Amino acid sequence: MEIVRVVAPPLRLACPASRRGRKGRPPCPSSLPGYGHPGPRHDHAVKRPGGGGDAAGGRSVNGAAPAPAEAPTKAPQRRQRSGPHDVEDEAWGLLRESVVHYCGSPVGTIAACDPNDASPLNYDQVFIRDFVPSGVAFLLKGDYEIVRNFILHTLQLQSWEKTMDCHSPGQGLMPASFKVRVVPLDGDDDVTEEVLDPDFGEAAIGRVAPVDSGLWWIILLRAYGKCSGDLSVQERIDVQTGIKMILKLCLADGFDMFPTLLVTDGSCMIDRRMGIHGHPLEIQALFYSALLCAREMLTPEDGSADLIRALNSRLIALSFHIREYYWLDKRKLNEIYRYKTEEYSYDAVNKFNIYPDQIPPWLVEWIPPKGGYFIGNLQPAHMDFRFFSLGNLWSIVSSLATSHQSDAILDLVEAKWSDLVADMPMKICYPAFEDQEWKFITGSDPKNTAWSYHNGGSWPTLLWQLTVACIKMNRSEIAAKAVEVAERRIANDKWPEYYDTKRARFIGKQSRLFQTWTIAGFLVAKQLLENPDKSRILWNNEDEEILNAMNRMTDASNLKRRRGRKGLKKTYIV
C-alpha cells in the first residue's frame, strides 16, 4: 500500500531570518572547569562531524558555546529544602529550565541541564523517548502547547532524508533526537536562522536506528488528545499519514515466524550492547500499546481498511504469543525444568526447543512462590530470563498482560523490593552481567559494568511507569512507597540519570546530574498519585475482541490440535 505524505517535505526546517540572534530560553551554564566528563548517553545521537553547534556552522539554541576559561559561569545556588513541596517546586523549576524553543515556541526538553557540565555532548538534544515523561508532566499540569508543538515538529522530521553508507531505512522512521541550531543565513554572520537538526541513528555510536521513537510518539499523541480534549491534532491529514507510515514500517512482512518485532541491540531505552537483540520485551510492550493507540486514533476511510485488518490480526497474535510464551512463574519454571528437547511435531510442548540447562542458578532461588513476570526475550533455543522493568510495567499499562499476570508482576516487585527498588527505584534490569558474561555479551563495555547504567543500574525515571501500572491495578500504595524512597535523596543528589551498585547506593559513575527525565518522571509520579484518574490518558483497557479471540486460541492450544484439522473460524499466526 503506497502512502503519500500530503505536506511539503521539510528539507530545511528553519525560522525566518533574524538579526536578533537566538530565541528562547537562556542556555544552561556549562563552563565550570575541573568537572569530569562522562561519555555520551543515548548513543543514538552524538555531535555530527563538521556540524557541531560550537563550530563555524552555527551555535545551538539548546546549549551555549562554552564560556572562556578565565570567566567561568557560577553555578546557581539552590535553597535549603524543608519538605516534599519544596522538592516538587524545585523539580518544576528545573523542568521549565530544560525547555527548548524553536521560532519562539517551546518544542521539547533537553536531556540534561547540569550547570557544572562544560561538555554536554549529546545531552543538550531533545530525545523522543526522554521527552515523553516531560510531555506527560506538562499535560497533567495543563500546559498543552509544548506537547502539541513537539508532536507536529517531530512529525515533519519523519520524512527527512536519512541514509547511511548509501542505504536508506524504511519510510516512517522517527528520529532518536533533534537539536535546534542557530546558523548564519547565506554566509552572513549578522543574519541567522534557527534550524532543526535530527538524528535517525546515522550519527549514533553503533549506528542503531531508534525503533521505540515512533511507538512513543503514537502513545504521546493519544495522551495529548485524551488530556487536552483537542482531537484536531490527531485528525489532521499529515498526522494520520504519519501514524500510517509508522504502522506500515512495523507491520511490514519479513522472514520472521513470530508476531513480535525483530530488532537489533541498542534500539530502545537500553541503547548499548546488552544482549537484547531479537524480540526484547520492552519493544513488544510498546508495540502493542502503540497498535492499540493507533487503532483508536485512525479515522475510518477506504484506504485504511487493509491496514486496520493487519493491525487487528497482529494485536491478537502478539498478545497470545507474549502471554503464552514469555510468561514465567514458579509453576512455569518447573515446567521448563522438565522440558523434553528435540520435539519434531506440530503439538510440541517445548516449541522453541529450550534446553533446561539454560535455567540460571540465580533464578531457581530468586523466583517467589507468589508472583511472576515476562522474560526479557525469546528466540529459538534461547530464553533471556532477566527481569526488565520497563517491559513488564508497560505490559501492565497496555493490557498486554492479563489482569492475573499484571497482579503477579506487582506481587514480584513487592516480594523482591530489596533487589528491584532498594535505596532508589528502579532497576532497569535484574540481575547484572558479571565477569566473563559481561565481557562476552557487552563486548567489555566500560560503561555497562555490573550494577551500573543499563547493566543492572537503577533509573529514577522508571517511577512514572511504575506509578501508572500500580494505579491501573488499584495498588497505588506500591508506587507511593517507591516515591517516598526516591524523595529522601533524589533532590539532594541533584537528580541523577541513574544509580550504581546492587542496592543503588551510589550516584552512577558516569551519571549526568539534573537529568530531565529523572525530574519529569518524579513529577508525573507525584501528580498521578494526587489525581489517579488522570493516569487513564496512558493506559489501554483490555479489548473485548482480543480477549474473545485469545480464549478461543487458548482452548485450541490446550487441545493441541494438529495442522490440517478443522480449526478456528479465523486463523491467526502465533
Short mmCIF file of C-alpha atoms in Angstrom, two decimals, residues 5-305:
data_model
loop_
_atom_site.label_atom_id
_atom_site.label_comp_id
_atom_site.label_asym_id
_atom_site.label_seq_id
_atom_site.Cartn_x
_atom_site.Cartn_y
_atom_site.Cartn_z
CA ARG A 5 2.52 12.44 2.70
CA VAL A 6 0.37 15.43 1.88
CA VAL A 7 2.63 18.07 3.39
CA ALA A 8 5.58 19.82 1.86
CA PRO A 9 8.79 17.88 2.52
CA PRO A 10 10.74 19.74 5.22
CA LEU A 11 14.14 19.63 3.53
CA ARG A 12 15.13 22.60 5.70
CA LEU A 13 13.08 23.27 8.79
CA ALA A 14 14.05 26.83 9.58
CA CYS A 15 12.66 30.01 11.07
CA PRO A 16 12.60 33.25 9.08
CA ALA A 17 15.89 35.11 9.07
CA SER A 18 16.54 37.31 12.05
CA ARG A 19 19.17 39.86 13.05
CA ARG A 20 18.24 39.50 16.68
CA GLY A 21 20.13 36.26 17.14
CA ARG A 22 18.97 33.44 19.38
CA LYS A 23 15.45 32.94 20.61
CA GLY A 24 14.01 31.09 23.56
CA ARG A 25 15.38 30.11 26.93
CA PRO A 26 18.87 31.04 28.08
CA PRO A 27 21.34 28.18 27.83
CA CYS A 28 22.42 26.07 30.76
CA PRO A 29 25.59 27.44 32.34
CA SER A 30 28.22 25.00 31.21
CA SER A 31 31.71 26.27 31.78
CA LEU A 32 32.96 25.35 35.25
CA PRO A 33 36.43 23.81 34.85
CA GLY A 34 37.57 20.64 36.52
CA TYR A 35 34.35 18.64 36.15
CA GLY A 36 34.69 15.05 34.89
CA HIS A 37 33.07 14.35 31.55
CA PRO A 38 31.28 11.04 31.18
CA GLY A 39 30.65 9.62 27.74
CA PRO A 40 27.56 10.49 25.73
CA ARG A 41 24.29 8.89 26.71
CA HIS A 42 21.53 7.70 24.44
CA ASP A 43 24.03 6.75 21.85
CA HIS A 44 21.58 7.38 19.02
CA ALA A 45 22.86 10.96 18.78
CA VAL A 46 26.32 12.41 19.10
CA LYS A 47 27.85 15.58 17.77
CA ARG A 48 27.95 15.47 13.98
CA PRO A 49 31.33 15.78 12.29
CA GLY A 50 31.59 19.25 10.87
CA GLY A 51 28.15 20.17 12.13
CA GLY A 52 28.67 20.75 15.84
CA GLY A 53 26.87 23.59 17.48
CA ASP A 54 30.13 25.29 18.52
CA ALA A 55 31.74 25.14 15.12
CA ALA A 56 31.51 27.70 12.36
CA GLY A 57 28.36 26.01 11.15
CA GLY A 58 26.37 27.60 13.97
CA ARG A 59 25.60 27.62 17.67
CA SER A 60 22.95 25.57 19.38
CA VAL A 61 19.87 27.05 20.98
CA ASN A 62 19.92 24.02 23.27
CA GLY A 63 23.31 24.74 24.78
CA ALA A 64 25.65 27.71 24.65
CA ALA A 65 29.18 27.65 23.37
CA PRO A 66 31.48 27.24 26.39
CA ALA A 67 32.39 30.49 28.08
CA PRO A 68 36.08 31.47 28.19
CA ALA A 69 38.04 29.61 30.81
CA GLU A 70 39.07 32.85 32.50
CA ALA A 71 35.42 33.81 33.14
CA PRO A 72 33.62 30.69 34.39
CA THR A 73 29.87 30.81 34.90
CA LYS A 74 28.87 30.42 38.51
CA ALA A 75 26.50 27.54 39.20
CA PRO A 76 23.13 28.59 40.59
CA GLN A 77 22.73 28.29 44.35
CA ARG A 78 19.83 26.08 45.43
CA ARG A 79 17.98 26.90 48.61
CA GLN A 80 17.63 24.54 51.54
CA ARG A 81 14.55 22.33 51.25
CA SER A 82 12.22 21.93 54.17
CA GLY A 83 9.67 19.47 52.81
CA PRO A 84 8.27 17.49 49.87
CA HIS A 85 6.62 20.56 48.33
CA ASP A 86 9.99 22.27 48.13
CA VAL A 87 11.33 19.26 46.23
CA GLU A 88 8.41 19.45 43.79
CA ASP A 89 8.82 23.20 43.35
CA GLU A 90 12.50 22.72 42.59
CA ALA A 91 11.66 19.95 40.11
CA TRP A 92 9.17 22.16 38.27
CA GLY A 93 11.72 24.96 38.09
CA LEU A 94 14.33 22.60 36.66
CA LEU A 95 11.90 21.12 34.16
CA ARG A 96 10.96 24.55 32.86
CA GLU A 97 14.64 25.49 32.62
CA SER A 98 15.17 22.50 30.33
CA VAL A 99 12.59 23.66 27.76
CA VAL A 100 13.92 24.22 24.23
CA HIS A 101 12.37 26.88 21.98
CA TYR A 102 12.19 26.93 18.21
CA CYS A 103 10.96 30.03 16.39
CA GLY A 104 9.88 31.41 19.75
CA SER A 105 7.73 28.40 20.69
CA PRO A 106 8.52 25.53 23.11
CA VAL A 107 9.22 22.27 21.27
CA GLY A 108 10.75 19.92 23.84
CA THR A 109 13.15 19.48 26.75
CA ILE A 110 16.85 18.75 26.60
CA ALA A 111 18.15 15.50 28.10
CA ALA A 112 20.10 17.13 30.93
CA CYS A 113 20.85 20.62 32.18
CA ASP A 114 23.80 20.29 34.52
CA PRO A 115 25.13 23.78 35.36
CA ASN A 116 28.56 22.33 36.14
CA ASP A 117 28.93 20.44 32.88
CA ALA A 118 31.33 22.11 30.45
CA SER A 119 30.83 19.40 27.81
CA PRO A 120 27.17 18.45 27.41
CA LEU A 121 27.91 16.28 24.35
CA ASN A 122 24.54 14.99 23.14
CA TYR A 123 22.73 15.68 26.41
CA ASP A 124 21.70 19.05 25.01
CA GLN A 125 19.42 17.42 22.45
CA VAL A 126 15.70 16.69 22.60
CA PHE A 127 15.20 12.91 22.63
CA ILE A 128 11.85 11.46 21.63
CA ARG A 129 11.73 8.85 24.39
CA ASP A 130 13.13 11.24 27.01
CA PHE A 131 10.51 13.86 26.29
CA VAL A 132 7.58 11.52 26.95
CA PRO A 133 7.62 11.93 30.78
CA SER A 134 8.24 15.66 30.31
CA GLY A 135 5.30 15.84 27.93
CA VAL A 136 3.06 13.91 30.30
CA ALA A 137 4.07 16.19 33.20
CA PHE A 138 3.13 19.26 31.16
CA LEU A 139 -0.16 17.67 30.05
CA LEU A 140 -1.14 16.88 33.63
CA LYS A 141 -0.28 20.48 34.53
CA GLY A 142 -2.50 21.81 31.74
CA ASP A 143 0.40 23.09 29.60
CA TYR A 144 -0.58 21.63 26.23
CA GLU A 145 1.30 23.88 23.80
CA ILE A 146 4.74 22.31 24.19
CA VAL A 147 3.37 18.79 23.61
CA ARG A 148 1.41 19.88 20.55
CA ASN A 149 4.47 21.60 19.07
CA PHE A 150 6.66 18.59 19.83
CA ILE A 151 4.25 16.21 18.11
CA LEU A 152 3.96 18.30 14.96
CA HIS A 153 7.64 19.21 14.60
CA THR A 154 8.86 15.65 15.08
CA LEU A 155 6.25 14.57 12.55
CA GLN A 156 7.85 16.88 9.99
CA LEU A 157 11.22 15.30 10.72
CA GLN A 158 9.78 11.86 9.96
CA SER A 159 10.08 12.45 6.22
CA TRP A 160 13.64 13.79 6.43
CA GLU A 161 16.04 12.08 4.07
CA LYS A 162 18.09 9.60 6.09
CA THR A 163 20.92 7.45 4.76
CA MET A 164 23.95 5.59 5.98
CA ASP A 165 26.53 4.21 3.58
CA CYS A 166 24.13 4.80 0.67
CA HIS A 167 21.35 2.82 2.38
CA SER A 168 18.05 4.33 3.49
CA PRO A 169 15.74 2.80 6.13
CA GLY A 170 12.03 2.41 5.55
CA GLN A 171 9.70 5.38 5.48
CA GLY A 172 8.09 6.17 8.80
CA LEU A 173 11.18 6.05 11.00
CA MET A 174 11.10 8.73 13.69
CA PRO A 175 14.38 10.36 14.77
CA ALA A 176 16.04 9.47 18.04
CA SER A 177 16.57 13.13 18.77
CA PHE A 178 16.82 16.60 17.33
CA LYS A 179 18.64 19.80 18.12
CA VAL A 180 17.76 23.42 17.43
CA ARG A 181 20.71 25.19 15.89
CA VAL A 182 21.28 28.83 15.03
CA VAL A 183 23.19 29.13 11.77
CA PRO A 184 24.29 32.07 9.61
CA LEU A 185 22.00 32.75 6.67
CA ASP A 186 23.72 32.73 3.27
CA GLY A 187 27.11 33.28 4.83
CA ASP A 188 26.09 36.49 6.60
CA ASP A 189 27.05 36.22 10.28
CA ASP A 190 24.77 39.13 11.15
CA VAL A 191 21.67 37.31 9.86
CA THR A 192 20.81 33.96 11.43
CA GLU A 193 18.07 31.40 11.31
CA GLU A 194 17.05 28.51 13.55
CA VAL A 195 17.06 25.02 12.05
CA LEU A 196 16.03 21.62 13.38
CA ASP A 197 18.82 19.07 13.09
CA PRO A 198 17.53 15.48 13.56
CA ASP A 199 19.44 12.26 14.07
CA PHE A 200 17.95 8.94 12.99
CA GLY A 201 20.87 6.84 14.16
CA GLU A 202 23.23 7.65 11.30
CA ALA A 203 25.47 9.59 13.73
CA ALA A 204 24.95 7.24 16.67
CA ILE A 205 27.56 5.15 18.42
CA GLY A 206 26.88 1.77 16.84
CA ARG A 207 24.66 3.34 14.14
CA VAL A 208 21.43 1.87 15.53
CA ALA A 209 18.05 3.22 14.46
CA PRO A 210 15.65 4.06 17.33
CA VAL A 211 12.80 1.58 16.97
CA ASP A 212 10.95 2.88 20.03
CA SER A 213 10.76 6.55 18.95
CA GLY A 214 7.78 6.11 16.65
CA LEU A 215 5.98 3.93 19.20
CA TRP A 216 6.40 6.52 21.97
CA TRP A 217 5.28 9.25 19.56
CA ILE A 218 1.96 7.47 18.94
CA ILE A 219 1.45 6.88 22.68
CA LEU A 220 2.10 10.55 23.48
CA LEU A 221 -0.17 11.69 20.64
CA ARG A 222 -3.09 9.76 22.12
CA ALA A 223 -2.31 11.04 25.62
CA TYR A 224 -2.36 14.61 24.29
CA GLY A 225 -5.81 14.15 22.77
CA LYS A 226 -7.25 12.48 25.86
CA CYS A 227 -5.84 15.04 28.29
CA SER A 228 -6.40 18.25 26.32
CA GLY A 229 -9.61 17.23 24.58
CA ASP A 230 -8.08 18.58 21.36
CA LEU A 231 -8.64 15.82 18.81
CA SER A 232 -7.95 18.13 15.88
CA VAL A 233 -4.25 17.29 16.00
CA GLN A 234 -4.68 13.53 15.60
CA GLU A 235 -7.32 14.12 12.90
CA ARG A 236 -5.01 16.21 10.72
CA ILE A 237 -4.21 14.59 7.38
CA ASP A 238 -0.45 14.82 7.92
CA VAL A 239 -0.73 13.29 11.40
CA GLN A 240 -2.94 10.47 10.12
CA THR A 241 -0.37 9.84 7.39
CA GLY A 242 2.42 9.83 9.96
CA ILE A 243 0.61 7.20 12.04
CA LYS A 244 0.11 5.04 8.96
CA MET A 245 3.76 5.31 7.96
CA ILE A 246 4.88 4.09 11.39
CA LEU A 247 2.39 1.23 11.27
CA LYS A 248 3.42 0.27 7.75
CA LEU A 249 7.06 0.13 8.85
CA CYS A 250 6.25 -2.02 11.90
CA LEU A 251 3.79 -4.33 10.14
CA ALA A 252 5.93 -4.95 7.06
CA ASP A 253 6.28 -8.58 6.01
CA GLY A 254 9.58 -10.30 6.65
CA PHE A 255 11.19 -13.68 7.22
CA ASP A 256 10.29 -13.84 10.90
CA MET A 257 7.83 -16.54 12.01
CA PHE A 258 6.77 -14.65 15.14
CA PRO A 259 4.39 -11.68 15.60
CA THR A 260 6.96 -9.90 17.76
CA LEU A 261 9.15 -7.14 16.30
CA LEU A 262 12.66 -8.26 15.43
CA VAL A 263 15.24 -5.59 16.35
CA THR A 264 18.95 -5.18 16.90
CA ASP A 265 20.71 -4.50 20.18
CA GLY A 266 20.52 -0.91 21.39
CA SER A 267 17.29 0.07 19.63
CA CYS A 268 15.33 1.24 22.69
CA MET A 269 15.98 2.67 26.16
CA ILE A 270 18.81 0.16 26.51
CA ASP A 271 20.76 1.72 23.67
CA ARG A 272 24.07 -0.07 24.06
CA ARG A 273 25.03 -3.69 23.51
CA MET A 274 23.32 -5.64 26.30
CA GLY A 275 22.25 -8.90 24.66
CA ILE A 276 18.68 -7.77 23.91
CA HIS A 277 18.80 -8.26 20.13
CA GLY A 278 15.94 -10.34 18.81
CA HIS A 279 12.50 -9.82 20.33
CA PRO A 280 13.03 -7.77 23.53
CA LEU A 281 10.03 -7.37 25.80
CA GLU A 282 10.29 -3.57 26.00
CA ILE A 283 9.79 -3.19 22.26
CA GLN A 284 6.90 -5.68 22.21
CA ALA A 285 5.04 -3.90 25.04
CA LEU A 286 5.45 -0.51 23.37
CA PHE A 287 4.50 -2.03 20.00
CA TYR A 288 1.29 -3.49 21.43
CA SER A 289 0.41 -0.21 23.14
CA ALA A 290 1.11 1.82 20.00
CA LEU A 291 -1.06 -0.51 17.89
CA LEU A 292 -3.99 -0.05 20.27
CA CYS A 293 -3.48 3.72 20.41
CA ALA A 294 -3.19 3.98 16.63
CA ARG A 295 -6.35 1.93 16.05
CA GLU A 296 -8.19 4.27 18.40
CA MET A 297 -7.00 7.38 16.52
CA LEU A 298 -7.15 6.28 12.88
CA THR A 299 -10.03 7.89 11.02
CA PRO A 300 -12.19 5.41 9.08
CA GLU A 301 -11.60 5.58 5.35
CA ASP A 302 -11.43 3.14 2.47
CA GLY A 303 -7.65 3.36 2.22
CA SER A 304 -7.20 2.28 5.85
CA ALA A 305 -9.22 -0.95 5.72
#
